[in-house]
mmCIF file of C-alpha atoms in Angstrom:
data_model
loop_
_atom_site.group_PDB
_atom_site.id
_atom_site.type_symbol
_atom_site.label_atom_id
_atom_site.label_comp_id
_atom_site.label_asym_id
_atom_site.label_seq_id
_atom_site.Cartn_x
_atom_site.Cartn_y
_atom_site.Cartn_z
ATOM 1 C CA UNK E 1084 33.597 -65.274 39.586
ATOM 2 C CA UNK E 1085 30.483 -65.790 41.796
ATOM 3 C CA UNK E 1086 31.982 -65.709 45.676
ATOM 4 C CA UNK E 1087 29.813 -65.818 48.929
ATOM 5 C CA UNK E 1088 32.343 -65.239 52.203
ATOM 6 C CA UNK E 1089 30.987 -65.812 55.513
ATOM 7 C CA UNK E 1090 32.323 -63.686 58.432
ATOM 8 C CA UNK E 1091 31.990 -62.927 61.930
ATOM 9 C CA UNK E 1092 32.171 -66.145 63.666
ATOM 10 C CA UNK E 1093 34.185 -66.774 66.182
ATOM 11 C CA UNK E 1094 33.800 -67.864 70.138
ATOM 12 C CA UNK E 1095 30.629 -66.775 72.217
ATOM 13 C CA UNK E 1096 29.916 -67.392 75.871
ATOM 14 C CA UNK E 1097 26.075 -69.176 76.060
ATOM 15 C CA UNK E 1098 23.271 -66.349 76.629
ATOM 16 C CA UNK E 1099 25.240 -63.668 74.204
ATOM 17 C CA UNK E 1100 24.889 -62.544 70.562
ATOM 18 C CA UNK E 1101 26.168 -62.802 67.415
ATOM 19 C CA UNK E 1102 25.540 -61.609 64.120
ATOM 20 C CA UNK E 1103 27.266 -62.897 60.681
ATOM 21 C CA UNK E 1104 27.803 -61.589 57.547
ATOM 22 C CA UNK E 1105 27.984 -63.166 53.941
ATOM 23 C CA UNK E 1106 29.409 -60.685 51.369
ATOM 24 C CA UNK E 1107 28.222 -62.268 47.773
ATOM 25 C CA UNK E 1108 30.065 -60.905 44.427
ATOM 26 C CA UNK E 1109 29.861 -61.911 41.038
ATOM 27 C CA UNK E 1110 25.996 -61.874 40.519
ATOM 28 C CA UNK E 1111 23.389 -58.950 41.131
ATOM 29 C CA UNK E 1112 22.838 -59.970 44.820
ATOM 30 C CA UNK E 1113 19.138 -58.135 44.413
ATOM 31 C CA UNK E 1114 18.141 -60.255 42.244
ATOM 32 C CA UNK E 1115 18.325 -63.629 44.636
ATOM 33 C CA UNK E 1116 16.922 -65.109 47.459
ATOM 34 C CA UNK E 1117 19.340 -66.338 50.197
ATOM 35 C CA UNK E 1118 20.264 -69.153 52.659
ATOM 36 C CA UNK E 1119 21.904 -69.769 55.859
ATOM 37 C CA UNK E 1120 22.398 -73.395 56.641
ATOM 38 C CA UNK E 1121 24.280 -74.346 59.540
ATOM 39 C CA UNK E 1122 26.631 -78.013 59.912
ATOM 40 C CA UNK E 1123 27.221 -78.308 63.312
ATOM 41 C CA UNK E 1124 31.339 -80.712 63.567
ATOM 42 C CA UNK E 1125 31.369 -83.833 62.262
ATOM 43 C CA UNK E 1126 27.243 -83.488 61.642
ATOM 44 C CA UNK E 1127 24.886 -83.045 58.761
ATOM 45 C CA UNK E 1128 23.423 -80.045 57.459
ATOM 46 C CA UNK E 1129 20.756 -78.120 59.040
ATOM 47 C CA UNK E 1130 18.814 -75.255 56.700
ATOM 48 C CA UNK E 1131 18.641 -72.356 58.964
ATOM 49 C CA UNK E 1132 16.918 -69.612 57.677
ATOM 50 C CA UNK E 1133 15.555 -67.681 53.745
ATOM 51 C CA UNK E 1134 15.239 -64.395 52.995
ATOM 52 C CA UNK E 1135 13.541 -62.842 49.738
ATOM 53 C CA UNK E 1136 15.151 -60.912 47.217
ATOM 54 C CA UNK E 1137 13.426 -57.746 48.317
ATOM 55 C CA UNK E 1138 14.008 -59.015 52.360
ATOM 56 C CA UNK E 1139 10.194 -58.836 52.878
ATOM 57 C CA UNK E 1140 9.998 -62.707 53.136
ATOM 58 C CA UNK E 1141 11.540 -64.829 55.729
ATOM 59 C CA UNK E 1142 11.110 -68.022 57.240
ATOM 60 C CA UNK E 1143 13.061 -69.886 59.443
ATOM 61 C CA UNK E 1144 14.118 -73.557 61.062
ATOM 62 C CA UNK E 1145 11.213 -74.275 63.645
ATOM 63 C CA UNK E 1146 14.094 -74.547 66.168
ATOM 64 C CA UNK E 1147 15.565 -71.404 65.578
ATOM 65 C CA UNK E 1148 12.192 -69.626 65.598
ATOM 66 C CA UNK E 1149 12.501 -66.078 67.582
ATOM 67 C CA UNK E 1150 16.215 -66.413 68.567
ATOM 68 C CA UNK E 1151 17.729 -66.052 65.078
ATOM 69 C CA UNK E 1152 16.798 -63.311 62.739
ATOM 70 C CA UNK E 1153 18.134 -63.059 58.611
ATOM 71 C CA UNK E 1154 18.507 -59.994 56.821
ATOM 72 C CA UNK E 1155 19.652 -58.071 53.847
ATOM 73 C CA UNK E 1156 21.026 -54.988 52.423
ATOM 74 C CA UNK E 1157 21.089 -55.080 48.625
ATOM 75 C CA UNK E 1158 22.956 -51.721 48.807
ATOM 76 C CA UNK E 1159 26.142 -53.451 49.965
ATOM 77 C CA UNK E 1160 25.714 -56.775 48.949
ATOM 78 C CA UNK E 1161 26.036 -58.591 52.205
ATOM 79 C CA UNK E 1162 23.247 -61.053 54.068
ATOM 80 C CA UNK E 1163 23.201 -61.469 57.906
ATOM 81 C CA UNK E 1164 22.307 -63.508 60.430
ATOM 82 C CA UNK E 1165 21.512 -62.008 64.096
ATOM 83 C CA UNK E 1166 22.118 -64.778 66.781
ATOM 84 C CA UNK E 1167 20.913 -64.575 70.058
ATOM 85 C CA UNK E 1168 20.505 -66.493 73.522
ATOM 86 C CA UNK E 1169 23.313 -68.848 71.655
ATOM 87 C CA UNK E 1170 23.356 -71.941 72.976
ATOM 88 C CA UNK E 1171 26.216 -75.083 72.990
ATOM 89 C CA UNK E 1172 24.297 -76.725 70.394
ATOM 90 C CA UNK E 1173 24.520 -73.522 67.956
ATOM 91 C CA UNK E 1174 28.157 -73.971 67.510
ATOM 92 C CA UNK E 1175 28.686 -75.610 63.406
ATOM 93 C CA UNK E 1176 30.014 -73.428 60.747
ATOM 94 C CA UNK E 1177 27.517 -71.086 59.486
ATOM 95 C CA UNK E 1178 27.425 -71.212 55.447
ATOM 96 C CA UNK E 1179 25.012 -68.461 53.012
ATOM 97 C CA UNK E 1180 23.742 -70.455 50.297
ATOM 98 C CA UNK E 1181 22.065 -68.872 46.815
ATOM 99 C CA UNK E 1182 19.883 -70.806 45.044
ATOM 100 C CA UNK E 1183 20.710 -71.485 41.257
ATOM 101 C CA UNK E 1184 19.409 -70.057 38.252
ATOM 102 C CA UNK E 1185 16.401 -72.531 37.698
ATOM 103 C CA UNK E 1186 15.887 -73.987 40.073
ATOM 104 C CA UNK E 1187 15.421 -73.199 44.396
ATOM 105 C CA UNK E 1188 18.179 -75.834 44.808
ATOM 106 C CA UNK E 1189 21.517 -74.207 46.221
ATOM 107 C CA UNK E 1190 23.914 -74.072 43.720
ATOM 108 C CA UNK E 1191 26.388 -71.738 45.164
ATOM 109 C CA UNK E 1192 27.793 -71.938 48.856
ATOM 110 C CA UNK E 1193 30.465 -69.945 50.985
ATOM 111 C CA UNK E 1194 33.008 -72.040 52.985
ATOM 112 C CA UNK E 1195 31.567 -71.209 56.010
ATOM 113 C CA UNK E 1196 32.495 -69.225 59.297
ATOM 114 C CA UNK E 1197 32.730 -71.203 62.643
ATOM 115 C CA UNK E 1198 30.717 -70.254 65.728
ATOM 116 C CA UNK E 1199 31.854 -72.022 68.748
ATOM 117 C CA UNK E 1200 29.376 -71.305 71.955
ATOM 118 C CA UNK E 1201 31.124 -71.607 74.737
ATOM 119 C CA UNK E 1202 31.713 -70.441 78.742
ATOM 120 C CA UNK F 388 7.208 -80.522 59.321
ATOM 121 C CA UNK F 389 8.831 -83.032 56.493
ATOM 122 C CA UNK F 390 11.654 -85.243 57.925
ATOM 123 C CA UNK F 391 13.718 -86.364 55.350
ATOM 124 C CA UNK F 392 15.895 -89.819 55.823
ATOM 125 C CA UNK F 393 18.938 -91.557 53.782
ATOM 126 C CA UNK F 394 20.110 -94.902 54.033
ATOM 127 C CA UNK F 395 22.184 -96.290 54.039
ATOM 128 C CA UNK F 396 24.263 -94.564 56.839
ATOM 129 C CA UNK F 397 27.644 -95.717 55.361
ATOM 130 C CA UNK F 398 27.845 -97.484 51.803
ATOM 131 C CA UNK F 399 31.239 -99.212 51.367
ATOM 132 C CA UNK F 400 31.789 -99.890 47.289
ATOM 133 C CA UNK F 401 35.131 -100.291 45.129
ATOM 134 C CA UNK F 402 35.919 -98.146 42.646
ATOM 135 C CA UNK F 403 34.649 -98.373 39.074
ATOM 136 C CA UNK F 404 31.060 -100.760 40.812
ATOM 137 C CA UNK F 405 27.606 -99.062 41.459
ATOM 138 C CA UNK F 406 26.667 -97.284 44.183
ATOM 139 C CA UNK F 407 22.783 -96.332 44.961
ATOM 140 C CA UNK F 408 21.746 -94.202 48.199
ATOM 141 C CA UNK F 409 17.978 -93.520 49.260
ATOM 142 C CA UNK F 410 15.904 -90.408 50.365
ATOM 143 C CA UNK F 411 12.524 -90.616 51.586
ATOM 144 C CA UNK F 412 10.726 -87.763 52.558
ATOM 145 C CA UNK F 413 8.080 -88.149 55.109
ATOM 146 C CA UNK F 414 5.366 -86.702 52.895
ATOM 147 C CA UNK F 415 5.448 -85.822 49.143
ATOM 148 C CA UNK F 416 7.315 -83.179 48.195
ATOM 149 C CA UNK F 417 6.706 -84.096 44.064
ATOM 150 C CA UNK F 418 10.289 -83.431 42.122
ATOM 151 C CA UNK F 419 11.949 -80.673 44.609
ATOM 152 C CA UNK F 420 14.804 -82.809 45.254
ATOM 153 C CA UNK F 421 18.217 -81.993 45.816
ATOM 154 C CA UNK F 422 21.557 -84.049 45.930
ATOM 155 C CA UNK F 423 24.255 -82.281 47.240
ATOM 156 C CA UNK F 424 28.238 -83.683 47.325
ATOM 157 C CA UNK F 425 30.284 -82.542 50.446
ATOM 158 C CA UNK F 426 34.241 -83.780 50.989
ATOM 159 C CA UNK F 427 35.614 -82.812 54.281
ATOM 160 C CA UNK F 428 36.677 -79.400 54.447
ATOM 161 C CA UNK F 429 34.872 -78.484 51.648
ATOM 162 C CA UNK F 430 31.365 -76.469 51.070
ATOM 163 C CA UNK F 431 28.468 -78.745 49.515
ATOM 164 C CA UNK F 432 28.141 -79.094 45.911
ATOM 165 C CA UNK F 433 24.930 -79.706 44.251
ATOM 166 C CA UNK F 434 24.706 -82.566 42.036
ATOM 167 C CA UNK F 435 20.979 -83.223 41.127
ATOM 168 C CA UNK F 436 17.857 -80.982 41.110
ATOM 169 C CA UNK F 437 14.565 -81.433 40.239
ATOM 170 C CA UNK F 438 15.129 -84.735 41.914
ATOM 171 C CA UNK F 439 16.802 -85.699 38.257
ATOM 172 C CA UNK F 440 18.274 -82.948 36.975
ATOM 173 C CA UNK F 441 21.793 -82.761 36.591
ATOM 174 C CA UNK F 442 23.555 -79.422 37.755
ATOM 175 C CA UNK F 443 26.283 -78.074 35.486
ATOM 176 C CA UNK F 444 29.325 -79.806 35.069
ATOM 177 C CA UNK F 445 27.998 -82.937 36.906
ATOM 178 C CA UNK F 446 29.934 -85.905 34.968
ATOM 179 C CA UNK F 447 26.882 -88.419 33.775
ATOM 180 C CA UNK F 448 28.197 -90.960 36.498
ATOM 181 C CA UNK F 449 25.430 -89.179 38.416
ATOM 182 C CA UNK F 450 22.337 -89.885 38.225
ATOM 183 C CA UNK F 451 18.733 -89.289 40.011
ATOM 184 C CA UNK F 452 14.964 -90.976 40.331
ATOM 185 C CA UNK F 453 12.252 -90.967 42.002
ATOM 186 C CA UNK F 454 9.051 -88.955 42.808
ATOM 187 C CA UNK F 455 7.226 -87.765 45.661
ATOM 188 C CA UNK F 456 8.284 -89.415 48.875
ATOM 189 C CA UNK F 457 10.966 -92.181 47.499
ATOM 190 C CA UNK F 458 14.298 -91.097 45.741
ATOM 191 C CA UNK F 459 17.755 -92.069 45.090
ATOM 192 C CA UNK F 460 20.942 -91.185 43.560
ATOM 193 C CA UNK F 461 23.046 -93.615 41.497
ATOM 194 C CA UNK F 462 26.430 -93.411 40.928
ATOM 195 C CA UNK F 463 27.095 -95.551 37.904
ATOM 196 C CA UNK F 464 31.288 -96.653 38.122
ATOM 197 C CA UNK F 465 32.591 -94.904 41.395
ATOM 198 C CA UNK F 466 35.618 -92.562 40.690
ATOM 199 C CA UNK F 467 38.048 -91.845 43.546
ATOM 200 C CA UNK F 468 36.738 -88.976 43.518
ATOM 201 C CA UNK F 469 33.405 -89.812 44.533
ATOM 202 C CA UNK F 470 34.205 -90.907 47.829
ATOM 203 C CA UNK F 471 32.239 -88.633 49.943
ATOM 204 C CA UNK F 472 28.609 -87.523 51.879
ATOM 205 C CA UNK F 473 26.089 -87.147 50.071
ATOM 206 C CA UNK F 474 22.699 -85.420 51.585
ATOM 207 C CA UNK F 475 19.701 -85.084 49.767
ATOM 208 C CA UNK F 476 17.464 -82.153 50.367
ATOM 209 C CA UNK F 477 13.807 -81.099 49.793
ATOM 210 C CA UNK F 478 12.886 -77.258 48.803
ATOM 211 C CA UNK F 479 9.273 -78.038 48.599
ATOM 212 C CA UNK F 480 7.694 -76.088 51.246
ATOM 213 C CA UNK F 481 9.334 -74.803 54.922
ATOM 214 C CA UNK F 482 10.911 -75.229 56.548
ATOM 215 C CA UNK F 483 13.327 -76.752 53.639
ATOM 216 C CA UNK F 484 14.936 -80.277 55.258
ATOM 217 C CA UNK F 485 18.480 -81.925 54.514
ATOM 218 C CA UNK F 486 18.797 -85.541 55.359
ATOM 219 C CA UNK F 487 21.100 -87.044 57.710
ATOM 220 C CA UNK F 488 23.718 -88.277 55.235
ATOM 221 C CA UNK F 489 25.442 -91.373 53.421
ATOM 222 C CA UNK F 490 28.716 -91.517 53.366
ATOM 223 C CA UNK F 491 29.886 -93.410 50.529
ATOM 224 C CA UNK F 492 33.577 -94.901 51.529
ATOM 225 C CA UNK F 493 36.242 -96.954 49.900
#
């Protein structure tokens, strides 16, 4: 059974970090490119960030540009995302996203961990 | 930067009529189209890539068009099921871009 499961969320003052995990089993994690996308409550989605198979690629939401940072390590199957200088408008639950077989589409999501930024 | 926009914001149908929600991308973005299904509580589920590709075990209710900046997703005889957001999303270039929604109510 393919599973993503998003962790680390939880309540942040404005100004601090935080960094979130998405453990992925079921498929050879090495083999995929991964997704964060963020859904801020009772909004729509916002793509967040990508990272390569191999981590040497990355791009990011314009937005998010130099505050948030994605990463890998194929050795224990997990993805992050590093948060920092969080802001009100960064709370949504935070969801890892791999794209499907054939297509860049993302066919497989986690349910998400909840970041709430607030004093 | 491509913007991507649905309409309507809120489609109100019956079950078992039609139901047809827009995309439109700001510039082309050829076929990499996405149609994603989200109920509340619940993680998105894709529906339609390649702007009409069904995904697997997407019940032929569903169905996509289009090409380049002007899309849509038809639902042929709304289930119960069905009642839900729907966001379309282009993975043509980056940043990648969701649209802002349709919900599709009873």
């Amino acid at each position: 059974q393919v599973l993503l499961v998003e962790s680390g969320g939880g309540v942040v003052q404005p100004g601090r970090s935080l960094t979130l995990s998405c453990e992925v089993s079921g498929f050879t994690f090495r083999r995929y490119s991964m997704h964060w996308v963020r859904q801020p409550p009772g909004k729509g989605l916002e793509w967040v960030a990508f990272i390569s198979s191999d981590g040497t690629k990355k791009y990011y939401a314009e937005s998010l540009k130099g505050r948030f940072t994605i990463s890998r390590d194929n050795s224990k199957n997990t993805l992050y995302l590093q948060m920092t200088s969080l802001r009100t408008d960064d709370a949504a639950v935070y969801s890892c996203a791999r794209p499907g077989e054939f297509t860049d589409a993302f066919d497989i999501w986690g349910r998400g961990t909840m970041v709430t930024v607030s004093s | 930067e491509i913007v991507m926009t649905q309409s309507p914001g809120t489609l109100s149908v019956s079950p078992g009529e039609r139901a047809t929600l827009s995309c439109r991308a700001s510039q082309s973005v050829g076929s990499k189209l996405a149609w994603y299904q989200q109920k509340p509580g619940q993680a998105p589920r894709l529906l339609i890539y390649g702007a009409s590709t069904r995904a697997s075990d997407i019940p032929a209710r569903f169905s996509g068009g289009g090409y380049g900046t002007e899309f849509t997703l038809t639902i042929s005889s709304l289930q119960s099921e069905d009642f839900a957001v729907y966001y379309c999303q282009h993975y043509n270039n980056w940043p990648f871009a969701f649209g802002g929604g349709t919900k599709v109510e009873i």
